[in-house]
Amino acid sequence: MDVQPTWWSKYDDPILQFLADTGAAVPPRVILFNLERREIASPHRSTIKRRLQRLQKYGLVEKVGEEGYYEISELGKAYVSGELDASELDADE
């Protein structure tokens, strides 16, 4: 994971790692709570929502149901485990 795509944020790795660690579908506020609680990051809740939407666009997370829950996708798991470099996801906007 040497070069991140232009759309990548410093919050994307912690979000993906949290989702991979839990294996659960959770709403953005649960992700935020845990990132802050573990003193990993302290973004605004709207930032978490935007990042999840962007990660969903590139197939790294999936939205579950209409309630706004997200879980890591198989592609996201491949990224977290080091099998996929994020630079491979840099597509035309």
Short mmCIF file of C-alpha atoms in Angstrom, two decimals:
data_model
loop_
_atom_site.label_atom_id
_atom_site.label_comp_id
_atom_site.label_asym_id
_atom_site.label_seq_id
_atom_site.Cartn_x
_atom_site.Cartn_y
_atom_site.Cartn_z
CA MET A 1 0.00 0.00 0.00
CA ASP A 2 2.43 2.64 -1.19
CA VAL A 3 0.36 5.16 -3.14
CA GLN A 4 -3.18 6.08 -2.15
CA PRO A 5 -5.72 7.24 -4.72
CA THR A 6 -6.46 10.95 -4.93
CA TRP A 7 -9.85 10.44 -3.26
CA TRP A 8 -8.40 8.59 -0.24
CA SER A 9 -8.76 10.14 3.23
CA LYS A 10 -6.79 9.64 6.41
CA TYR A 11 -10.00 8.26 7.92
CA ASP A 12 -10.49 5.49 5.35
CA ASP A 13 -7.96 3.06 6.81
CA PRO A 14 -9.33 3.33 10.38
CA ILE A 15 -12.92 2.93 9.12
CA LEU A 16 -12.05 -0.15 7.07
CA GLN A 17 -9.97 -1.65 9.86
CA PHE A 18 -12.79 -1.18 12.38
CA LEU A 19 -15.33 -2.79 10.05
CA ALA A 20 -12.94 -5.67 9.33
CA ASP A 21 -12.23 -6.20 13.03
CA THR A 22 -15.90 -6.27 14.02
CA GLY A 23 -17.30 -8.10 11.01
CA ALA A 24 -20.56 -6.35 11.79
CA ALA A 25 -22.90 -4.04 9.91
CA VAL A 26 -23.03 -0.79 11.88
CA PRO A 27 -24.25 2.79 11.44
CA PRO A 28 -21.77 5.67 11.02
CA ARG A 29 -22.22 6.88 14.59
CA VAL A 30 -21.03 3.52 15.96
CA ILE A 31 -17.89 3.75 13.85
CA LEU A 32 -17.29 7.32 15.05
CA PHE A 33 -17.87 6.36 18.69
CA ASN A 34 -15.35 3.54 18.51
CA LEU A 35 -12.69 5.51 16.62
CA GLU A 36 -12.91 8.23 19.27
CA ARG A 37 -13.11 5.81 22.18
CA ARG A 38 -9.99 4.01 21.01
CA GLU A 39 -8.31 7.36 20.32
CA ILE A 40 -7.68 6.39 16.70
CA ALA A 41 -9.36 9.40 15.08
CA SER A 42 -11.87 12.08 15.90
CA PRO A 43 -13.64 13.11 12.69
CA HIS A 44 -17.03 14.76 12.55
CA ARG A 45 -19.99 12.41 12.08
CA SER A 46 -20.71 13.92 8.66
CA THR A 47 -17.13 13.07 7.65
CA ILE A 48 -17.67 9.42 8.54
CA LYS A 49 -20.87 9.39 6.47
CA ARG A 50 -19.11 10.94 3.47
CA ARG A 51 -16.19 8.54 3.73
CA LEU A 52 -18.53 5.55 3.90
CA GLN A 53 -20.32 6.76 0.78
CA ARG A 54 -17.00 7.11 -1.03
CA LEU A 55 -15.79 3.70 0.16
CA GLN A 56 -19.09 2.25 -1.02
CA LYS A 57 -18.63 3.88 -4.44
CA TYR A 58 -15.33 2.04 -4.84
CA GLY A 59 -16.70 -1.26 -3.53
CA LEU A 60 -14.83 -1.38 -0.23
CA VAL A 61 -17.95 -1.26 1.94
CA GLU A 62 -21.57 -2.21 1.35
CA LYS A 63 -24.69 -0.52 2.61
CA VAL A 64 -26.98 -2.95 4.39
CA GLY A 65 -30.69 -2.20 4.27
CA GLU A 66 -32.24 1.23 4.24
CA GLU A 67 -31.33 2.09 7.84
CA GLY A 68 -27.83 3.31 6.96
CA TYR A 69 -25.78 0.39 8.21
CA TYR A 70 -22.48 -0.44 6.53
CA GLU A 71 -20.26 -3.49 6.47
CA ILE A 72 -16.92 -4.23 4.87
CA SER A 73 -17.07 -5.93 1.47
CA GLU A 74 -14.87 -8.73 0.15
CA LEU A 75 -12.86 -6.09 -1.72
CA GLY A 76 -12.46 -4.13 1.52
CA LYS A 77 -11.28 -7.25 3.31
CA ALA A 78 -8.72 -7.81 0.55
CA TYR A 79 -7.45 -4.26 1.06
CA VAL A 80 -7.20 -4.58 4.84
CA SER A 81 -5.37 -7.92 4.55
CA GLY A 82 -2.86 -6.41 2.11
CA GLU A 83 -4.03 -8.40 -0.92
CA LEU A 84 -5.20 -5.23 -2.70
CA ASP A 85 -3.39 -1.92 -3.06
CA ALA A 86 -5.69 1.10 -2.81
CA SER A 87 -3.93 2.69 -5.77
CA GLU A 88 -5.61 0.04 -7.91
CA LEU A 89 -8.94 1.66 -7.04
CA ASP A 90 -8.09 5.07 -8.48
CA ALA A 91 -10.65 5.43 -11.24
CA ASP A 92 -11.84 8.47 -13.15
CA GLU A 93 -14.17 10.52 -11.02
#
